[in-house]
PDB file of C-alpha atoms in Angstrom:
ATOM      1  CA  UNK Y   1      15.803 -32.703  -4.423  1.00 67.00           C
ATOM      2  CA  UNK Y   2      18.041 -29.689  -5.671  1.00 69.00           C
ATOM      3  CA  UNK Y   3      18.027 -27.561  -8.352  1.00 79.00           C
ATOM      4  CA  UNK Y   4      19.461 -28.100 -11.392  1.00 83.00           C
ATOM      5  CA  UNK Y   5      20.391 -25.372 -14.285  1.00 85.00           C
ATOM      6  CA  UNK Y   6      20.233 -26.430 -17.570  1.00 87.00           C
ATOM      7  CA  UNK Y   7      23.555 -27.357 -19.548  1.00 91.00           C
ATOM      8  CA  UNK Y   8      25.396 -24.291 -20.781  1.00 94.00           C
ATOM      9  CA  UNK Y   9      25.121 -23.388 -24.459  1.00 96.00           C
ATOM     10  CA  UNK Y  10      28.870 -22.980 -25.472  1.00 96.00           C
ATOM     11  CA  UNK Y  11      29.065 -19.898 -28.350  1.00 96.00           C
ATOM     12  CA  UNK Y  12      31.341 -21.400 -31.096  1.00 95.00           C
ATOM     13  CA  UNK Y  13      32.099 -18.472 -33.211  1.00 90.00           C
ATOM     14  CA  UNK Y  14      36.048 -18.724 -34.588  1.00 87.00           C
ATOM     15  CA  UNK Y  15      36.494 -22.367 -35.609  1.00 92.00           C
ATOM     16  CA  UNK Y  16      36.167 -24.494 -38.986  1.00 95.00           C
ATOM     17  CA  UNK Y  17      33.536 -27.515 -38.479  1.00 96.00           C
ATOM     18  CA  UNK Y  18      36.558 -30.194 -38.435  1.00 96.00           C
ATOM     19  CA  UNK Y  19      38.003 -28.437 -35.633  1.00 97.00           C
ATOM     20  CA  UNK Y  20      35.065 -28.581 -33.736  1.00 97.00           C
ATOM     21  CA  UNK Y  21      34.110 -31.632 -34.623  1.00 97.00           C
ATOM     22  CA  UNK Y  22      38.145 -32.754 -33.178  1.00 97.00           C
ATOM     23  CA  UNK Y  23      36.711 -30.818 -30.137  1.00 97.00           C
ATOM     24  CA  UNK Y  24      33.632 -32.285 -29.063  1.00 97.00           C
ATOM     25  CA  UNK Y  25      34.998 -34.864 -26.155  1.00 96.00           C
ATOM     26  CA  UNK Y  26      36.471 -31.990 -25.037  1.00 97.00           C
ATOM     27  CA  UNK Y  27      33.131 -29.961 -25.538  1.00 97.00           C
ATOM     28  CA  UNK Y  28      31.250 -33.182 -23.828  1.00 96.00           C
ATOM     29  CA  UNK Y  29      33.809 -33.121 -21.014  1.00 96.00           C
ATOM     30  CA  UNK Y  30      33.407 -29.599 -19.877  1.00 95.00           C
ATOM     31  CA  UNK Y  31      29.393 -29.780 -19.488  1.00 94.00           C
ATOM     32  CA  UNK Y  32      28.478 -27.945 -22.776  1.00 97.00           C
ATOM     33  CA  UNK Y  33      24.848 -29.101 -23.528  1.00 97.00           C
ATOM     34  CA  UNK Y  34      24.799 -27.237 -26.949  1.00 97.00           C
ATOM     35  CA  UNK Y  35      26.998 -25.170 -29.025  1.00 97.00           C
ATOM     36  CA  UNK Y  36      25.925 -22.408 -31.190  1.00 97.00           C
ATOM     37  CA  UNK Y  37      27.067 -21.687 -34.673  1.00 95.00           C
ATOM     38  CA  UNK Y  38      27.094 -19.004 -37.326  1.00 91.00           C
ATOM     39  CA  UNK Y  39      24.909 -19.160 -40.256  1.00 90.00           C
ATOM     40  CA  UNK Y  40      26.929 -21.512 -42.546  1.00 90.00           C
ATOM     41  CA  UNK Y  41      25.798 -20.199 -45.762  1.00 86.00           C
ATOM     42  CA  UNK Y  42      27.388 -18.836 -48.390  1.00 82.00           C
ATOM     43  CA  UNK Y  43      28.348 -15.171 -47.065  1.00 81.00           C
ATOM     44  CA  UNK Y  44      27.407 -12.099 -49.639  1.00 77.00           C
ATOM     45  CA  UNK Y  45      31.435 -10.392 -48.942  1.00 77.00           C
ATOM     46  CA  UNK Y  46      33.226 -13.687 -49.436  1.00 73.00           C
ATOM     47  CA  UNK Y  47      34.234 -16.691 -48.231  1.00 76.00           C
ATOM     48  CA  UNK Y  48      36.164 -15.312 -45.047  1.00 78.00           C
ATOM     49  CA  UNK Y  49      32.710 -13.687 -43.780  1.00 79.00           C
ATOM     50  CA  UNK Y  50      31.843 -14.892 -40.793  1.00 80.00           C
ATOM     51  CA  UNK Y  51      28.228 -15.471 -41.986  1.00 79.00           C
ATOM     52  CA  UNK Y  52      26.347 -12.530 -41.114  1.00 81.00           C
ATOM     53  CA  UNK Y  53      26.271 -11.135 -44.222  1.00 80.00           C
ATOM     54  CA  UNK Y  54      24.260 -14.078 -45.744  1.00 77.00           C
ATOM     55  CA  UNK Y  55      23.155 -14.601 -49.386  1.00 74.00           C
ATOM     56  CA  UNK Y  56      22.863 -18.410 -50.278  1.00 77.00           C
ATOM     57  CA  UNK Y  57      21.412 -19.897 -47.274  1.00 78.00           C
ATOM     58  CA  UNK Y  58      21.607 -22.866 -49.244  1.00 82.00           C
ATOM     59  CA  UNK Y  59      25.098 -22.973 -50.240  1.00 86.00           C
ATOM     60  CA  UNK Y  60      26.704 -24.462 -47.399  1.00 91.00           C
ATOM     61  CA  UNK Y  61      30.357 -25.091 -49.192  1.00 91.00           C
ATOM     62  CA  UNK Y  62      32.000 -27.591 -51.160  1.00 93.00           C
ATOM     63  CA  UNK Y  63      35.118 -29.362 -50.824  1.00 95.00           C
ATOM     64  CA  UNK Y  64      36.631 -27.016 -53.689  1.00 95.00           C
ATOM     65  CA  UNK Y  65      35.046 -24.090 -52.330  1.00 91.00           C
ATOM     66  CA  UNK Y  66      34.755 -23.990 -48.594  1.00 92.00           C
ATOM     67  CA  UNK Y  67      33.022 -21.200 -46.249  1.00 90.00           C
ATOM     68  CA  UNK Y  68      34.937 -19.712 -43.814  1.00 90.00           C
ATOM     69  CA  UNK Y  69      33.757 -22.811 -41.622  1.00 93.00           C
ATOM     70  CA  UNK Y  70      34.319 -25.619 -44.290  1.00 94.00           C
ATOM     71  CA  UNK Y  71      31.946 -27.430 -46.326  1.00 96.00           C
ATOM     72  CA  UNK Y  72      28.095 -29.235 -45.965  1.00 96.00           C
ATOM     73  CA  UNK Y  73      29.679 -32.510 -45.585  1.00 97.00           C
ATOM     74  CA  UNK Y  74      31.634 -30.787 -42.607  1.00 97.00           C
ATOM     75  CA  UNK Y  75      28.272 -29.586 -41.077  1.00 97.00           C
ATOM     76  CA  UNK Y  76      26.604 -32.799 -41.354  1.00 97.00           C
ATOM     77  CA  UNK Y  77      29.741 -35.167 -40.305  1.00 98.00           C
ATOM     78  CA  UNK Y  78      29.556 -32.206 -37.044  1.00 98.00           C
ATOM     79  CA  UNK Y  79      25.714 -32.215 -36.008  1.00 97.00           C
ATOM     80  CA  UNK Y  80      26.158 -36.733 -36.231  1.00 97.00           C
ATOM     81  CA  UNK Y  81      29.115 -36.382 -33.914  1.00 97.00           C
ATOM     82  CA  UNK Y  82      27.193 -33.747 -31.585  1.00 97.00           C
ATOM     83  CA  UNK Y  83      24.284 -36.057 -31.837  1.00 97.00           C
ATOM     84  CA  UNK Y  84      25.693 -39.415 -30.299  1.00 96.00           C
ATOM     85  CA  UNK Y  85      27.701 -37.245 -27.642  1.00 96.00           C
ATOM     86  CA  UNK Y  86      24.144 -35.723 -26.492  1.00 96.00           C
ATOM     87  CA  UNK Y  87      25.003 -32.384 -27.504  1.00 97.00           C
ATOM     88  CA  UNK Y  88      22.434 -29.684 -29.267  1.00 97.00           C
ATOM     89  CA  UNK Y  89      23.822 -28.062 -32.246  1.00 97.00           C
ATOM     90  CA  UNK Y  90      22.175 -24.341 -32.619  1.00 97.00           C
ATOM     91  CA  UNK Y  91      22.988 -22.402 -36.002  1.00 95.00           C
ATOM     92  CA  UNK Y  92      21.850 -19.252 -36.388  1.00 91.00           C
ATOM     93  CA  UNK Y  93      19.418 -18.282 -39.245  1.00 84.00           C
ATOM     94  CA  UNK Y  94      19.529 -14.559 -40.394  1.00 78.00           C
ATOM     95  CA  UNK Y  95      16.664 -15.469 -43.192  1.00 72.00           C
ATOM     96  CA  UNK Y  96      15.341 -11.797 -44.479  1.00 67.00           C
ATOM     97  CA  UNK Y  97      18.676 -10.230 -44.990  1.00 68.00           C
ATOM     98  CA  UNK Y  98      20.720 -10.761 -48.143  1.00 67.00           C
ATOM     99  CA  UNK Y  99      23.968  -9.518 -47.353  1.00 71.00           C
ATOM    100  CA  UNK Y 100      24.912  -6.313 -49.053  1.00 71.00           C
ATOM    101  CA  UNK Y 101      22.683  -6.549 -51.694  1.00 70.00           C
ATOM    102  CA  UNK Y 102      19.412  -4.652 -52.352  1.00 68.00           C
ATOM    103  CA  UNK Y 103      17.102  -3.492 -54.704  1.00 70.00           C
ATOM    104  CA  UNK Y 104      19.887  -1.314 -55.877  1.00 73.00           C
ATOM    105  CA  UNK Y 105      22.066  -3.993 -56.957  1.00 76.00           C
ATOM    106  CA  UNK Y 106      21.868  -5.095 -60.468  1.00 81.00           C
ATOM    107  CA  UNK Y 107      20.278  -8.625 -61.219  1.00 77.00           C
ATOM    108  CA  UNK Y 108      19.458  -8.940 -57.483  1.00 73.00           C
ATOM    109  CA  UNK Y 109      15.370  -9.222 -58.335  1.00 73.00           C
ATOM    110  CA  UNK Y 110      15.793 -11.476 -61.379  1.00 74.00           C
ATOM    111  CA  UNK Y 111      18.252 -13.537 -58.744  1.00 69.00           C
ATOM    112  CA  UNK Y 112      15.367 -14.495 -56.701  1.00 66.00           C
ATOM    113  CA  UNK Y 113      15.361 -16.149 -53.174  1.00 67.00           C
ATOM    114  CA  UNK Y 114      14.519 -19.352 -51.747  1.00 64.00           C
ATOM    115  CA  UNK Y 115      10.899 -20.490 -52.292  1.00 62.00           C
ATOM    116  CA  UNK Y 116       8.401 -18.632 -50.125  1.00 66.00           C
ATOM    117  CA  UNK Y 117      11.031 -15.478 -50.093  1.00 72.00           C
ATOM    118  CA  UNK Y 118       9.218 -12.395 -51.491  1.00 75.00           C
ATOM    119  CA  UNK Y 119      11.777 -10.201 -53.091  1.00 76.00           C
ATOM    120  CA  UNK Y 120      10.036  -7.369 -53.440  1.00 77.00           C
ATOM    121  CA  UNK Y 121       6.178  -6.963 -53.202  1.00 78.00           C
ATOM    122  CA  UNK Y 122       3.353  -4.276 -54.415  1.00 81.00           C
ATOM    123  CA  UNK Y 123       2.446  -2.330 -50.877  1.00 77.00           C
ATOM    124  CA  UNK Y 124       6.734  -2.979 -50.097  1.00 72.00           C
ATOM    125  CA  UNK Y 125       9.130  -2.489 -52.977  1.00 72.00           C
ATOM    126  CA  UNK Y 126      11.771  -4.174 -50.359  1.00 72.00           C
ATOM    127  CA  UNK Y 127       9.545  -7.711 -49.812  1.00 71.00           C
ATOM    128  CA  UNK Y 128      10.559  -9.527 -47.267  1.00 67.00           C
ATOM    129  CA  UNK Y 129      14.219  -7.695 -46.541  1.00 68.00           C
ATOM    130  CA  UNK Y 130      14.669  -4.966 -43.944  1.00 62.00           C
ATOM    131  CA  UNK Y 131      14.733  -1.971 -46.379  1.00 62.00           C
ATOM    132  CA  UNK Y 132      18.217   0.447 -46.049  1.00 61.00           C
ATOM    133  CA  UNK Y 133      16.286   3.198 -45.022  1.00 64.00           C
ATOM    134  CA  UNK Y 134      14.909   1.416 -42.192  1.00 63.00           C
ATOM    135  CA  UNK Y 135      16.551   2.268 -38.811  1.00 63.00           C
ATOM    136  CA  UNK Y 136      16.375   0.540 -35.004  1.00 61.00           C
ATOM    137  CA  UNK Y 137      16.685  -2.467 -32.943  1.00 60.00           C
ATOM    138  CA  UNK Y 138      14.103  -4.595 -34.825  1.00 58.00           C
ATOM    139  CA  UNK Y 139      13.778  -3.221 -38.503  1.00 57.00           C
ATOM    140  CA  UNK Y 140      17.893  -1.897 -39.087  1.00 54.00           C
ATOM    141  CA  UNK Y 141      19.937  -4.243 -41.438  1.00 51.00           C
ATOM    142  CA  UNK Y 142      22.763  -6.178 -40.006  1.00 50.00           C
ATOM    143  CA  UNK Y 143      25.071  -6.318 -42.903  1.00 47.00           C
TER     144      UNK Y 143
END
């Protein structure tokens, strides 16, 4: 019996949902066993972000205001079509960052976070977030 590798993970970083979606045969065709996506939230510098400056995890777009990749409906008509051609759908998750907005920023505590997110707590004024004094590979902020 030989080998086998796993099916290659295809890194889809530059295209709207519907495109990808248009691609998937071709995606299918090629051997891709997954594609991975950018977080699909709401991005904190605007909607031409390519996610990595997340605020509203939640906030996935709407027809009359899209993310740079389109809109939840998008994302949802995408993962079905991935689903019946056998193909994982990977989205990235950046979950303790907020974008470009800190303790600093006015309104950003009274904002709050999604349930279980600790803005800011007694023994850590920065909560859950990477604080922008913190340097290196594991505790430096992305955004």
């Amino acid at each position: 019996m030989a080998a086998e590798s796993a099916p290659a993970i295809l890194q889809w970083f530059d295209g709207s949902f519907d495109t990808i979606e248009d691609r998937t045969v071709d995606i299918f065709e090629t051997g891709y066993g997954a594609v991975w996506l950018p977080p699909p939230g709401r991005a904190d510098s605007g909607n031409q972000s390519v996610g990595y400056d997340v605020y509203d995890r939640f906030e996935l777009g709407s027809p009359d205001r899209p993310t740079l990749y389109g809109t939840e409906t998008g994302l949802k008509q995408l993962g079905e079509q991935f689903e019946a051609a056998a193909i994982d759908l990977h989205i990235d998750a950046i979950l303790n960052h907020a974008g470009f907005s800190d303790q600093g920023t006015p309104g950003f505590v009274d904002a709050g976070g999604y349930p279980g997110l600790a803005i800011t707590l007694d023994n850590a004024i920065d909560g859950d977030f990477h604080s922008g004094f913190d340097t290196g590979v594991l505790q430096g902020r992305l955004s």
